mmCIF file of C-alpha atoms and ligand atoms in Angstrom:
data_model
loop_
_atom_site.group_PDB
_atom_site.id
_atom_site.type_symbol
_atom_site.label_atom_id
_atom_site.label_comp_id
_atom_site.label_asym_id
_atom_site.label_seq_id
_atom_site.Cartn_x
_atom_site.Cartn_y
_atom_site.Cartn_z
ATOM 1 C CA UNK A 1 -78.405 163.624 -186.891
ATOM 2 C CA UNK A 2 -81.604 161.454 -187.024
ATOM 3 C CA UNK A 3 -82.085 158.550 -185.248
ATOM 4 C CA UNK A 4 -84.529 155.676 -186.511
ATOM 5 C CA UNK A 5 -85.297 153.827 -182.978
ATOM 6 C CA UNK A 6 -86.549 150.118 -183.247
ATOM 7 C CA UNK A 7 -89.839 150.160 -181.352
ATOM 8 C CA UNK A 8 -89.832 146.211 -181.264
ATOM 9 C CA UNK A 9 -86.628 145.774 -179.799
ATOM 10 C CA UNK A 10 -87.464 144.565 -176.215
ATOM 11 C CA UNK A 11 -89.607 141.656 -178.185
ATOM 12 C CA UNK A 12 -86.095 139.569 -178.609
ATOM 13 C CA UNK A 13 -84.692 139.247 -174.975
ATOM 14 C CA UNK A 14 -82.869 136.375 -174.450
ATOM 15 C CA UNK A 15 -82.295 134.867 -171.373
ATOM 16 C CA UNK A 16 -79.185 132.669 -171.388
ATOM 17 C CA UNK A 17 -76.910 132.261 -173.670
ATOM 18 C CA UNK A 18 -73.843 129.284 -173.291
ATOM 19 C CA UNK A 19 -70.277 130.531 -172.195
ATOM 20 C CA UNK A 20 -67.494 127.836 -171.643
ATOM 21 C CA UNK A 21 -69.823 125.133 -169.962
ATOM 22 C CA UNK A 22 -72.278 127.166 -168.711
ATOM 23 C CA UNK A 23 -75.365 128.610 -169.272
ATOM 24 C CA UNK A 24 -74.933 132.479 -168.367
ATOM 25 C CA UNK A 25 -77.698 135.574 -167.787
ATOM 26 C CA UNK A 26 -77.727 137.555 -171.589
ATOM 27 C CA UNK A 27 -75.338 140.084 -172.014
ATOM 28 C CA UNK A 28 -77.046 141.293 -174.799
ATOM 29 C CA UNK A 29 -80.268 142.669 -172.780
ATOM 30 C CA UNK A 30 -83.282 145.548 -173.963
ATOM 31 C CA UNK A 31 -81.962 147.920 -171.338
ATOM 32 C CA UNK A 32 -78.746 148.535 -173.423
ATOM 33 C CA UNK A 33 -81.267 150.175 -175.813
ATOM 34 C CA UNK A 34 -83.274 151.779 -173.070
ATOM 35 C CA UNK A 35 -79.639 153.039 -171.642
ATOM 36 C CA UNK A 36 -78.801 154.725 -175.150
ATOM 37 C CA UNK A 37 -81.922 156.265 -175.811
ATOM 38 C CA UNK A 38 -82.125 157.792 -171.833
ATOM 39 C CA UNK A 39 -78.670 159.912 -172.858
ATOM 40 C CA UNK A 40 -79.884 160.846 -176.005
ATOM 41 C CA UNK A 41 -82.867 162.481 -174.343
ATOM 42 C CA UNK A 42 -80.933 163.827 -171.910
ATOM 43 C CA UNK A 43 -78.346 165.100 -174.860
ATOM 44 C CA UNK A 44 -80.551 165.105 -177.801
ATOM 45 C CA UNK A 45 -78.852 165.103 -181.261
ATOM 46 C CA UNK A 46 -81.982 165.742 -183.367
ATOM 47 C CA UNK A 47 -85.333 163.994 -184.304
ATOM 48 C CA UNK A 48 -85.992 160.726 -182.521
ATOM 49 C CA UNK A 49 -88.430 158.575 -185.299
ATOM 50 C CA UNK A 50 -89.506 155.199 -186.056
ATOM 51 C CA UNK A 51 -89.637 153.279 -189.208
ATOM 52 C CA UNK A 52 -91.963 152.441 -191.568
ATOM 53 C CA UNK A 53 -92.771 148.837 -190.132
ATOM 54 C CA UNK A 54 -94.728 148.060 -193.689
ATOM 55 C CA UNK A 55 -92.180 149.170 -196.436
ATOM 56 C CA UNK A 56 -92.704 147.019 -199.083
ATOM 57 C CA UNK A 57 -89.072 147.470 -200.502
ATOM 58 C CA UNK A 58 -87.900 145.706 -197.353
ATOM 59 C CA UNK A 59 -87.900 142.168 -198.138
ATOM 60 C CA UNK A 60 -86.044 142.915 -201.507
ATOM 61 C CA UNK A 61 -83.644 144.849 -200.151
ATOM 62 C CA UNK A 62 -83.009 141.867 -197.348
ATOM 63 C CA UNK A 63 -82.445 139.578 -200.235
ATOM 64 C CA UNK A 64 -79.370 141.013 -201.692
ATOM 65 C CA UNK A 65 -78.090 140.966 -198.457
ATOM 66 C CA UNK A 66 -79.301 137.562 -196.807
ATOM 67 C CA UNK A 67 -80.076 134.171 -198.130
ATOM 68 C CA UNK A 68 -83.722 133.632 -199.161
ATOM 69 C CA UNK A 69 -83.355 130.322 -197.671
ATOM 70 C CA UNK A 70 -81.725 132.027 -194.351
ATOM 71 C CA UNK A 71 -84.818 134.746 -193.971
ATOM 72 C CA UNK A 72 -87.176 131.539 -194.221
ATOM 73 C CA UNK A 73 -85.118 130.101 -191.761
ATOM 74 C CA UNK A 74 -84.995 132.640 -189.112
ATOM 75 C CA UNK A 75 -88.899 133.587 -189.438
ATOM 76 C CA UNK A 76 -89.961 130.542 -188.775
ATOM 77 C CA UNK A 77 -87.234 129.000 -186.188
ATOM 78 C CA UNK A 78 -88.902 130.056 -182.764
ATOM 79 C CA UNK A 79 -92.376 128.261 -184.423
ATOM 80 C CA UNK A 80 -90.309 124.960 -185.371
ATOM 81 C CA UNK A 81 -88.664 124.560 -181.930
ATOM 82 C CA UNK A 82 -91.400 124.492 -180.091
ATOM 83 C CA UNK A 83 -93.588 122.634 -182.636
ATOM 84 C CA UNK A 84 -90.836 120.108 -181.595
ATOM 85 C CA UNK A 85 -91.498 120.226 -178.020
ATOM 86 C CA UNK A 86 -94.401 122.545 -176.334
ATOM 87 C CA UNK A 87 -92.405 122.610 -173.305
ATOM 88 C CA UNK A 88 -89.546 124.300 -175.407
ATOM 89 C CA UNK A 89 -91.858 127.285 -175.417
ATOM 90 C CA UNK A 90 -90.283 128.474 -171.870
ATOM 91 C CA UNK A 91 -86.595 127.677 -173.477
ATOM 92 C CA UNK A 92 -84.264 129.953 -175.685
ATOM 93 C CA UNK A 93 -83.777 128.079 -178.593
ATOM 94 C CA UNK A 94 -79.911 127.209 -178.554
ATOM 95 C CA UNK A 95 -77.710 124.855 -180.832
ATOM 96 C CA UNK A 96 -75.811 122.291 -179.336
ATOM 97 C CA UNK A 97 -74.775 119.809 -182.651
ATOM 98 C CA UNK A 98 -73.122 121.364 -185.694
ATOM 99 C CA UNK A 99 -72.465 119.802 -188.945
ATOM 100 C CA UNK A 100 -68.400 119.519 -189.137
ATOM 101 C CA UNK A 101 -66.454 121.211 -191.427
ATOM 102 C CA UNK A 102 -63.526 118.601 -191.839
ATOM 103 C CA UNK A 103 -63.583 116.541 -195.395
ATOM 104 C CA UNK A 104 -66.025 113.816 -195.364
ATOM 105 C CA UNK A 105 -67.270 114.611 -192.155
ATOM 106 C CA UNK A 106 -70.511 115.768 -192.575
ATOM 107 C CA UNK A 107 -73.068 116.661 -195.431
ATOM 108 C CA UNK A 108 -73.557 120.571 -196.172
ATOM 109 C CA UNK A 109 -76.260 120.294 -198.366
ATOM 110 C CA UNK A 110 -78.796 118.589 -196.877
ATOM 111 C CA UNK A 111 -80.589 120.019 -194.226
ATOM 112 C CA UNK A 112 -82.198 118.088 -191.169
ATOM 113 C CA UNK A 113 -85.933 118.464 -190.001
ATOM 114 C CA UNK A 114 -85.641 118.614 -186.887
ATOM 115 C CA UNK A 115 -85.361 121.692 -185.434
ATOM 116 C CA UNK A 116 -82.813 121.678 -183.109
ATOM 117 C CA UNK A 117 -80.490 120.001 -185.295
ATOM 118 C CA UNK A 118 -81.218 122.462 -188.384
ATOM 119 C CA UNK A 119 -80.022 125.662 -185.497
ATOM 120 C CA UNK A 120 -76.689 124.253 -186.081
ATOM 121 C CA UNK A 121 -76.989 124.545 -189.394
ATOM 122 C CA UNK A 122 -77.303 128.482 -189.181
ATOM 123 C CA UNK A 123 -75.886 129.132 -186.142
ATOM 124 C CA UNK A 124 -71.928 129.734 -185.816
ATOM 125 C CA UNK A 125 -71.915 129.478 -181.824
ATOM 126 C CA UNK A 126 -74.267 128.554 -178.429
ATOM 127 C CA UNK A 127 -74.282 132.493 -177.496
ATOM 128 C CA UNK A 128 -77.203 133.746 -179.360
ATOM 129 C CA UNK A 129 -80.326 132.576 -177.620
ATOM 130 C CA UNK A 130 -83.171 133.079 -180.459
ATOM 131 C CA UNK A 131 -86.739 133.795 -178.730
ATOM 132 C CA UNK A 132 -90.111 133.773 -179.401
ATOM 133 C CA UNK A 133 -89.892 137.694 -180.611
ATOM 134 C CA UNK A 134 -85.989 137.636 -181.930
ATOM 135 C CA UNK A 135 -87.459 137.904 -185.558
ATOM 136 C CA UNK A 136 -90.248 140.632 -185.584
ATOM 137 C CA UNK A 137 -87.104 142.402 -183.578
ATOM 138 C CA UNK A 138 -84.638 141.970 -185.855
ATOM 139 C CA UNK A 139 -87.333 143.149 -188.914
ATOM 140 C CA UNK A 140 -88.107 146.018 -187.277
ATOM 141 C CA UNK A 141 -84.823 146.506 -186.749
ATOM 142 C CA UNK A 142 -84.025 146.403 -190.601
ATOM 143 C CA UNK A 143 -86.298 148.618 -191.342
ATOM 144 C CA UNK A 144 -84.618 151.187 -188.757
ATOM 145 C CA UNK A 145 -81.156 150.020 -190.782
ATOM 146 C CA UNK A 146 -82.903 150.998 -194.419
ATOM 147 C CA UNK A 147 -84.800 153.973 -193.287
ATOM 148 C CA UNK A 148 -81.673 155.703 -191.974
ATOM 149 C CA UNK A 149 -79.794 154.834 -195.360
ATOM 150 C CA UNK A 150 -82.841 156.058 -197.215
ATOM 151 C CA UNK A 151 -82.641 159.813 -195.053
ATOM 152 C CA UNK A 152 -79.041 159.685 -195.769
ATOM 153 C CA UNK A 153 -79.557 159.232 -199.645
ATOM 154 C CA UNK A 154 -81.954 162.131 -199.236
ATOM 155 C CA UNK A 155 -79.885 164.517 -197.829
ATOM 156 C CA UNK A 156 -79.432 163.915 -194.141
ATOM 157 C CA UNK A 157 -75.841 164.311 -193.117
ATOM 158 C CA UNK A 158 -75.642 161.563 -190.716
ATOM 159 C CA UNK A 159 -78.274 159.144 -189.084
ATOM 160 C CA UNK A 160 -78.305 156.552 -186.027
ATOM 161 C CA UNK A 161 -80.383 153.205 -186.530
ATOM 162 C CA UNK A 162 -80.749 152.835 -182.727
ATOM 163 C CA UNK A 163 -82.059 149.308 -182.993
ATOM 164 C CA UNK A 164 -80.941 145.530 -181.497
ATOM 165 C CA UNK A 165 -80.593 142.686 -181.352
ATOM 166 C CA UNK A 166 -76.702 143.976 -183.209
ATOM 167 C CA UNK A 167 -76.376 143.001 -186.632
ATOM 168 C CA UNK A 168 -72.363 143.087 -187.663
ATOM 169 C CA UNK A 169 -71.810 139.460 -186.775
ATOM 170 C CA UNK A 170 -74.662 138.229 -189.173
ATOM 171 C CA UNK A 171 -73.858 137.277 -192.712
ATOM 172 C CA UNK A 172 -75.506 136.002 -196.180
ATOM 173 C CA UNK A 173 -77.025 132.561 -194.519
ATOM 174 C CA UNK A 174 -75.534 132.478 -190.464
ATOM 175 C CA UNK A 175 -75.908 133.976 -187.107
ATOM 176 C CA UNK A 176 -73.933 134.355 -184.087
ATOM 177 C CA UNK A 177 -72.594 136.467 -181.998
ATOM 178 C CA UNK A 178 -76.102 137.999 -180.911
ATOM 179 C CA UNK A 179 -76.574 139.132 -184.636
ATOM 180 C CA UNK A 180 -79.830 137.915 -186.726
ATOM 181 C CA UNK A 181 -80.111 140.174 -189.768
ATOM 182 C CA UNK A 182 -77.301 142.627 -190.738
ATOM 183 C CA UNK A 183 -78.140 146.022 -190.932
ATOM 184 C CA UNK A 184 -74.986 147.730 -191.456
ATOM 185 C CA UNK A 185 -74.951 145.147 -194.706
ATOM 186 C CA UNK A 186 -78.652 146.299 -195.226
ATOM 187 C CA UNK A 187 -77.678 150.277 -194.835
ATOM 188 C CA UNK A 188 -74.473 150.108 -196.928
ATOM 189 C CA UNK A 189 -76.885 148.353 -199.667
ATOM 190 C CA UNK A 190 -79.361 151.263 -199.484
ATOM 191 C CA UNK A 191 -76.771 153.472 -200.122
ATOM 192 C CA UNK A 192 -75.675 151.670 -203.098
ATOM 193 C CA UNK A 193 -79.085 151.440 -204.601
ATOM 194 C CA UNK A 194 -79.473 155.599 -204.318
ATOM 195 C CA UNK A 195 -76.787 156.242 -206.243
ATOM 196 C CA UNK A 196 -73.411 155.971 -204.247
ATOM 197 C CA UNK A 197 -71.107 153.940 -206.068
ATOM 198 C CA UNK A 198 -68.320 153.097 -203.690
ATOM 199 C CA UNK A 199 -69.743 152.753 -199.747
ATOM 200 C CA UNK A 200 -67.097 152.344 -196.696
ATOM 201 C CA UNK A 201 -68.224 150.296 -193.972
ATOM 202 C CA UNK A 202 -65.899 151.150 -191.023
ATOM 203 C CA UNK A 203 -66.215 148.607 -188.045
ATOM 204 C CA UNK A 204 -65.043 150.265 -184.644
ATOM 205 C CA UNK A 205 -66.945 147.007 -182.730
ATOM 206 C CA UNK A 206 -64.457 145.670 -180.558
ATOM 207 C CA UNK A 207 -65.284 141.736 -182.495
ATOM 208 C CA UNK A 208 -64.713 141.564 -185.708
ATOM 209 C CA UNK A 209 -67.490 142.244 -188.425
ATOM 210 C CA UNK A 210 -67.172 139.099 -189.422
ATOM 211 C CA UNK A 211 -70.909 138.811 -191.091
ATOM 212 C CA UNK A 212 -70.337 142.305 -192.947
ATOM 213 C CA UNK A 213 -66.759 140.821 -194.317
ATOM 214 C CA UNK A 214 -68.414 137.973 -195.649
ATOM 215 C CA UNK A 215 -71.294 139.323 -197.503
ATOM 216 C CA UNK A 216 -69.475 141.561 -199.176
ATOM 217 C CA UNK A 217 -66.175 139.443 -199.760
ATOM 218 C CA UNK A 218 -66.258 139.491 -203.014
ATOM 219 C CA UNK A 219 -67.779 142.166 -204.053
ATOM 220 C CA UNK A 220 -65.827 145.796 -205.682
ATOM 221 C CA UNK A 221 -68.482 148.389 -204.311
ATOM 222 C CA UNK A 222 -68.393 147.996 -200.781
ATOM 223 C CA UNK A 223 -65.011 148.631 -198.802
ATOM 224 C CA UNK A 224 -65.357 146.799 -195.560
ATOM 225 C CA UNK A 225 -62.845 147.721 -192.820
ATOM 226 C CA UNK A 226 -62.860 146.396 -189.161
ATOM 227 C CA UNK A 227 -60.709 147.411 -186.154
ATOM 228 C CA UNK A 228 -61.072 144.337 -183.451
ATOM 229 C CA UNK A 229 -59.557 142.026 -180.830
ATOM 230 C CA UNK A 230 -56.939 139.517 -182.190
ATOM 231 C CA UNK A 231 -58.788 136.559 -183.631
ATOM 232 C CA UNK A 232 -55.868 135.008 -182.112
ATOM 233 C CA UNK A 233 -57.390 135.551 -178.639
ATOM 234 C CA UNK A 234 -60.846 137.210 -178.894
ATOM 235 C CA UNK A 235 -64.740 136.730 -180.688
ATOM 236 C CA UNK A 236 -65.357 135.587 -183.671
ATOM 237 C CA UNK A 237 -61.479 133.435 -183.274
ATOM 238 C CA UNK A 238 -62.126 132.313 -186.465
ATOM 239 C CA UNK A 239 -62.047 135.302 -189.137
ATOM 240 C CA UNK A 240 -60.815 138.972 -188.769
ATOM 241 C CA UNK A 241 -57.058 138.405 -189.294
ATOM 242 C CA UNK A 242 -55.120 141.128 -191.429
ATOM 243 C CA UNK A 243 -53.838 139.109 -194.630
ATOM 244 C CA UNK A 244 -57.784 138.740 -195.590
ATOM 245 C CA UNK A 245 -58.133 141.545 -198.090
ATOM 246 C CA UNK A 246 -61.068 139.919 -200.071
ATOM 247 C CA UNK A 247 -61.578 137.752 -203.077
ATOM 248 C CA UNK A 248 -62.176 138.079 -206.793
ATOM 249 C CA UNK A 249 -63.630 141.012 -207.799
ATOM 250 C CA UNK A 250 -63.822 142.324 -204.369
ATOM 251 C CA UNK A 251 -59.935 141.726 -203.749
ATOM 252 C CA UNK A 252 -58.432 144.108 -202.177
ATOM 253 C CA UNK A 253 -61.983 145.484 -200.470
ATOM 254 C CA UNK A 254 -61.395 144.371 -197.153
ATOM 255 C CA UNK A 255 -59.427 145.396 -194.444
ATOM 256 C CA UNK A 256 -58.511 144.105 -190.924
ATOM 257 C CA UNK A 257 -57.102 145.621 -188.271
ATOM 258 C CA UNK A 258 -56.688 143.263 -185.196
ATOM 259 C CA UNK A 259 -54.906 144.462 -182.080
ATOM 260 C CA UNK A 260 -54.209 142.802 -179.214
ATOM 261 C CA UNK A 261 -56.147 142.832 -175.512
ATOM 262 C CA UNK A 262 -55.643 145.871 -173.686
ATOM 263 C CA UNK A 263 -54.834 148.387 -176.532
ATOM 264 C CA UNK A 264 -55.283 152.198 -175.547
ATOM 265 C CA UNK A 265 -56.518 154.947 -177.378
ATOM 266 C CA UNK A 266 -53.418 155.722 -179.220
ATOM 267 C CA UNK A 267 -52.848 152.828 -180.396
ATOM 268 C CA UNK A 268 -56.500 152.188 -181.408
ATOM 269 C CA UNK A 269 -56.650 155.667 -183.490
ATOM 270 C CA UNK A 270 -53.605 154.769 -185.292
ATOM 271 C CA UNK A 271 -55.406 151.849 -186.794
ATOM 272 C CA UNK A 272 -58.235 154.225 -187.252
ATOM 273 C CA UNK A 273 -56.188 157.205 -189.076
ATOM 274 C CA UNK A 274 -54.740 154.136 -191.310
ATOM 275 C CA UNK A 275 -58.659 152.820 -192.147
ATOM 276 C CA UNK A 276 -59.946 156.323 -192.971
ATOM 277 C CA UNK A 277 -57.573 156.545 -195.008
ATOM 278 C CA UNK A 278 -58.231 153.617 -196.794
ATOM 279 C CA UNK A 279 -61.598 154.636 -197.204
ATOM 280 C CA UNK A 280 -60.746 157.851 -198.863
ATOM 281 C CA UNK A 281 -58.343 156.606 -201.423
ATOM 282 C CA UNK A 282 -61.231 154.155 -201.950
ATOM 283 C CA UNK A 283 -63.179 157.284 -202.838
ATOM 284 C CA UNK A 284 -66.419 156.161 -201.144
ATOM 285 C CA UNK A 285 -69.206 158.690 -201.134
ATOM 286 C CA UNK A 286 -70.985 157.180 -198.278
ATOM 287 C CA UNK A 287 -69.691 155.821 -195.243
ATOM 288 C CA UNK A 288 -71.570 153.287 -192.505
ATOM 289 C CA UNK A 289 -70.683 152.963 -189.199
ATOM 290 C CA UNK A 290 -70.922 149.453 -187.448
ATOM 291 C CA UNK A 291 -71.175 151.480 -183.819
ATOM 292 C CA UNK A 292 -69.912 148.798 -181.409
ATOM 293 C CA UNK A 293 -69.280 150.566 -177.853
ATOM 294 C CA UNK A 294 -67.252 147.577 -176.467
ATOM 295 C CA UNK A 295 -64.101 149.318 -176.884
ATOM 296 C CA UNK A 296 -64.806 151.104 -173.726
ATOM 297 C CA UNK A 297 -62.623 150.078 -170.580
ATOM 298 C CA UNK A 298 -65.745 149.223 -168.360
ATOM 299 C CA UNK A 299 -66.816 146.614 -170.716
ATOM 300 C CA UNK A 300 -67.143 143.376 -169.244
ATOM 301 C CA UNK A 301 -67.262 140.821 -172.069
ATOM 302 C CA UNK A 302 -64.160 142.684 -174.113
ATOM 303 C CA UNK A 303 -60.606 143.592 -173.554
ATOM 304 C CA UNK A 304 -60.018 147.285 -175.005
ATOM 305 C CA UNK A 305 -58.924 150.306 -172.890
ATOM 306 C CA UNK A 306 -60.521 153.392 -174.409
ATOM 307 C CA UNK A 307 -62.076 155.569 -172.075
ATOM 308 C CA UNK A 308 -65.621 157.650 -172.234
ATOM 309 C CA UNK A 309 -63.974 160.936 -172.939
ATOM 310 C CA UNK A 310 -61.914 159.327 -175.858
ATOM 311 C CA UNK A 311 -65.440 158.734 -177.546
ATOM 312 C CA UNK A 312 -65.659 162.325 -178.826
ATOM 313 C CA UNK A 313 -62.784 162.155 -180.735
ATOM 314 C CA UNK A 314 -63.153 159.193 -182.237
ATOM 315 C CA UNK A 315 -66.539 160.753 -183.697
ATOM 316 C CA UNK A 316 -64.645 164.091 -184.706
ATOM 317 C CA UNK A 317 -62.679 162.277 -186.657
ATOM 318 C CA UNK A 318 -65.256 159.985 -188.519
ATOM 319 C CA UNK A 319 -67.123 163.044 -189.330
ATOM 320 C CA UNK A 320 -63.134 164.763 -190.752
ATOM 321 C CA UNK A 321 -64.159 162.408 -194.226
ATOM 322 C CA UNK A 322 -67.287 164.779 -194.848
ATOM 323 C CA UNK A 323 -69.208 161.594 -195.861
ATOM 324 C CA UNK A 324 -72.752 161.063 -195.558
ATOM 325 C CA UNK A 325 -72.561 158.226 -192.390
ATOM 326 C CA UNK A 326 -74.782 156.052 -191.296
ATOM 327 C CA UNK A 327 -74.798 154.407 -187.768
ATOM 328 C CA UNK A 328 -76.002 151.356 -186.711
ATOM 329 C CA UNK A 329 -75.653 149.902 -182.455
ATOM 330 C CA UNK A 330 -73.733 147.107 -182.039
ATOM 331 C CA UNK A 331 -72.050 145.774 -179.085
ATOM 332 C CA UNK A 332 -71.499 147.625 -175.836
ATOM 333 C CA UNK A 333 -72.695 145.810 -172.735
ATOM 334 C CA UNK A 334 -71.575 147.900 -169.410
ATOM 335 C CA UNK A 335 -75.308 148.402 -167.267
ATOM 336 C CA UNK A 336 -74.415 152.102 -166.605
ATOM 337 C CA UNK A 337 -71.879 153.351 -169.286
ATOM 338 C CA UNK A 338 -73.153 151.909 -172.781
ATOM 339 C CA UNK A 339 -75.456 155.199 -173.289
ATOM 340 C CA UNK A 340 -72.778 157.711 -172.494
ATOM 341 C CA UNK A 341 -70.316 155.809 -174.856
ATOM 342 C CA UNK A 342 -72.435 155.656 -177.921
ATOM 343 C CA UNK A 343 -73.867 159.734 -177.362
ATOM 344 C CA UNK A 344 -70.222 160.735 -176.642
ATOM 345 C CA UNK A 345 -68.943 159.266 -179.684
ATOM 346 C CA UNK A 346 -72.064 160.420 -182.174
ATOM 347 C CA UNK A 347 -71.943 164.110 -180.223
ATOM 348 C CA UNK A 348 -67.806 163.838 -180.871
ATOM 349 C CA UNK A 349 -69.311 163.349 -184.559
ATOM 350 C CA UNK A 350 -71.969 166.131 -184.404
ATOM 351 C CA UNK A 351 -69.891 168.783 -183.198
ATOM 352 C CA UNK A 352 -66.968 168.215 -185.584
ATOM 353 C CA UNK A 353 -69.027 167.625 -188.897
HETATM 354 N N1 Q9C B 1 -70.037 135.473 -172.333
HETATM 355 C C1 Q9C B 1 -71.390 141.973 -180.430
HETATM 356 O O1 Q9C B 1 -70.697 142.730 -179.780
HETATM 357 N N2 Q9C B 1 -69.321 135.936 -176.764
HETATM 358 N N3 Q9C B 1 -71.361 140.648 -180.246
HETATM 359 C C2 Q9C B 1 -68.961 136.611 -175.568
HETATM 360 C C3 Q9C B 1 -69.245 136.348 -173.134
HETATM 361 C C4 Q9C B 1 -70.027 136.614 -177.794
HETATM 362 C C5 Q9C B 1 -70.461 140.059 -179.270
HETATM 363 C C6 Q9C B 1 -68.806 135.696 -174.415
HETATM 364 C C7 Q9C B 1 -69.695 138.043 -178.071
HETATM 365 C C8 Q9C B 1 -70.562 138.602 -179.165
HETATM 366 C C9 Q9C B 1 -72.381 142.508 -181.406
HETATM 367 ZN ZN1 ZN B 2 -68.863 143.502 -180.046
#
């Protein structure tokens, strides 16, 4: 397995990020990264490389996943906010007013200029501090996203696009969720593009790939499958539930699998025996991996109960569909454990493909 590592990462690092009334430290933090690339040197899986930073297929290959108007958006946010205030230069930019959704509430298409308004406008919660380097991260981290789709497509068996900030939780023209640009959305669109007419996207994150789901809602080609916490309950609260099975041409392309707070392992591979199996009577040729490692006990922002040595076998048995796979990081936010997770889980995959 090759991993494509985001050497821009560490420029997005939020500081604070809002959590029921209060501003708290990130979560989502560079040593996460630093923590999965450590076990992968100290268990190394294969070649460690880093992507072209200048492809100049990128930006088309963004647009058929994101909104042109989005991508304009997001590259020029951190500049806007603090063209609005000089001081905000020392702030993570954070939205605090959103249009409403209720009928005749507020206007959709129109956006404001000012730029702490327009965050609510692409924003979907308070959580995702954008900083002065979240977009040349996220870019990079796109390019880590296509260029492990593209060694796929060329023969690879598997790859890892070690990269953050996550992606899962961004869709066609929002954020959230610490997610800017989605490259599981971007990877599964490589795939397409080389040839592979049906590509699974299997979500193991413990929140629901709610940004994946919607960019490919209605769309045939891409099977998108999540297993998460309960929308009832947990992150993203307001998608992920089990009757949406996608729209139009894409209906029946999506599957949900929430479960509730504290499910084990068994549980948890039950819902994943019943999504591989939806992939393979979906007859995908190419499968990506949304690798989330909050489903891990220790984790202290989610509510699952599996365990590090369960990580192995949930790899052997993504590699038991013999499908060219693609991984991208996610979530996973323990200080010691997040490296051990993700390696256990890709060596799990290794070993057994
Ligand atoms: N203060 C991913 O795992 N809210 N995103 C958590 C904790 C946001 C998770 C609240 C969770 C987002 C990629
Ligand atoms: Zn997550």
């Amino acid at each position: 397995m090759i991993t494509v590592i985001n050497p821009h990462h560490a420029l997005h690092a939020g500081r604070r990020e809002m959590f029921r009334g209060r501003l708290v430290d990130s979560y989502e933090v560079p040593d996460r990264l630093g923590q999965v690339l450590d076990e992968l040197q100290r268990r190394p899986l294969g070649a460690v490389r880093e992507p072209d930073l200048d492809d100049p297929a990128l930006e088309a290959t963004l647009l058929r996943v994101h909104e042109a108007r989005y991508l304009k958006f997001l590259q020029n946010a951190w500049h806007d906010w603090v063209a609005l205030d000089p001081a905000n230069a020392e702030l993570d930019a954070l939205p605090s007013v959103w249009p409403l959704a209720q009928r005749h509430a507020s206007r959709h298409d129109r956006e404001t200029t000012n730029a702490a308004a327009r965050l609510g406008h692409y924003a979907f919660d308070s959580g995702t501090p954008l900083t002065a380097g979240t977009w040349r991260a996220a870019l990079s981290g796109a390019a880590c996203a296509v260029a492990a789709a593209r060694a796929v497509s060329a023969g690879e068996r598997s790859a890892f696009a070690l990269t953050r900030p996550p992606g899962h939780h961004a869709g066609p023209n929002f954020y959230g969720g610490y997610c800017f640009i989605n490259n599981a959305a971007l990877a599964a669109q490589v795939l397409r593009e080389a040839g592979h007419a049906r590509v699974a996207v299997l979500d193991v994150d413990y929140h629901h790939g709610n940004g994946t789901q919607t960019i490919f809602y209605e769309r045939p080609d891409v099977l998108t499958l999540s297993i998460h916490g309960d929308p009832r309950t947990e992150y993203p609260f307001f998608l992920g539930h089990a009757d949406e099975r996608g729209a139009g041409a894409g209906e029946g392309c999506n599957r949900n699998w929430p479960l509730p707070r504290g499910t084990d392992l068994a549980t948890w591979r039950n819902a994943l025996d019943q999504a591989l199996r939806a992939v393979a009577d979906f007859r995908a040729t190419a499968l990506v991996v949304p690798l989330g490692v909050d489903i891990y006990a220790g984790d202290p922002i989610a509510g699952f109960q599996l365990r590090l040595e369960d990580f192995a076998d949930v790899g052997s048995a993504l590699a038991g569909l013999q499908l060219p796979t693609v991984f991208t990081f996610e979530g996973g936010y323990t200080k010691t454990h997040t490296g051990v997770a993700a390696v256990n889980l890709l060596e799990g995959f290794e070993r057994a493909a």
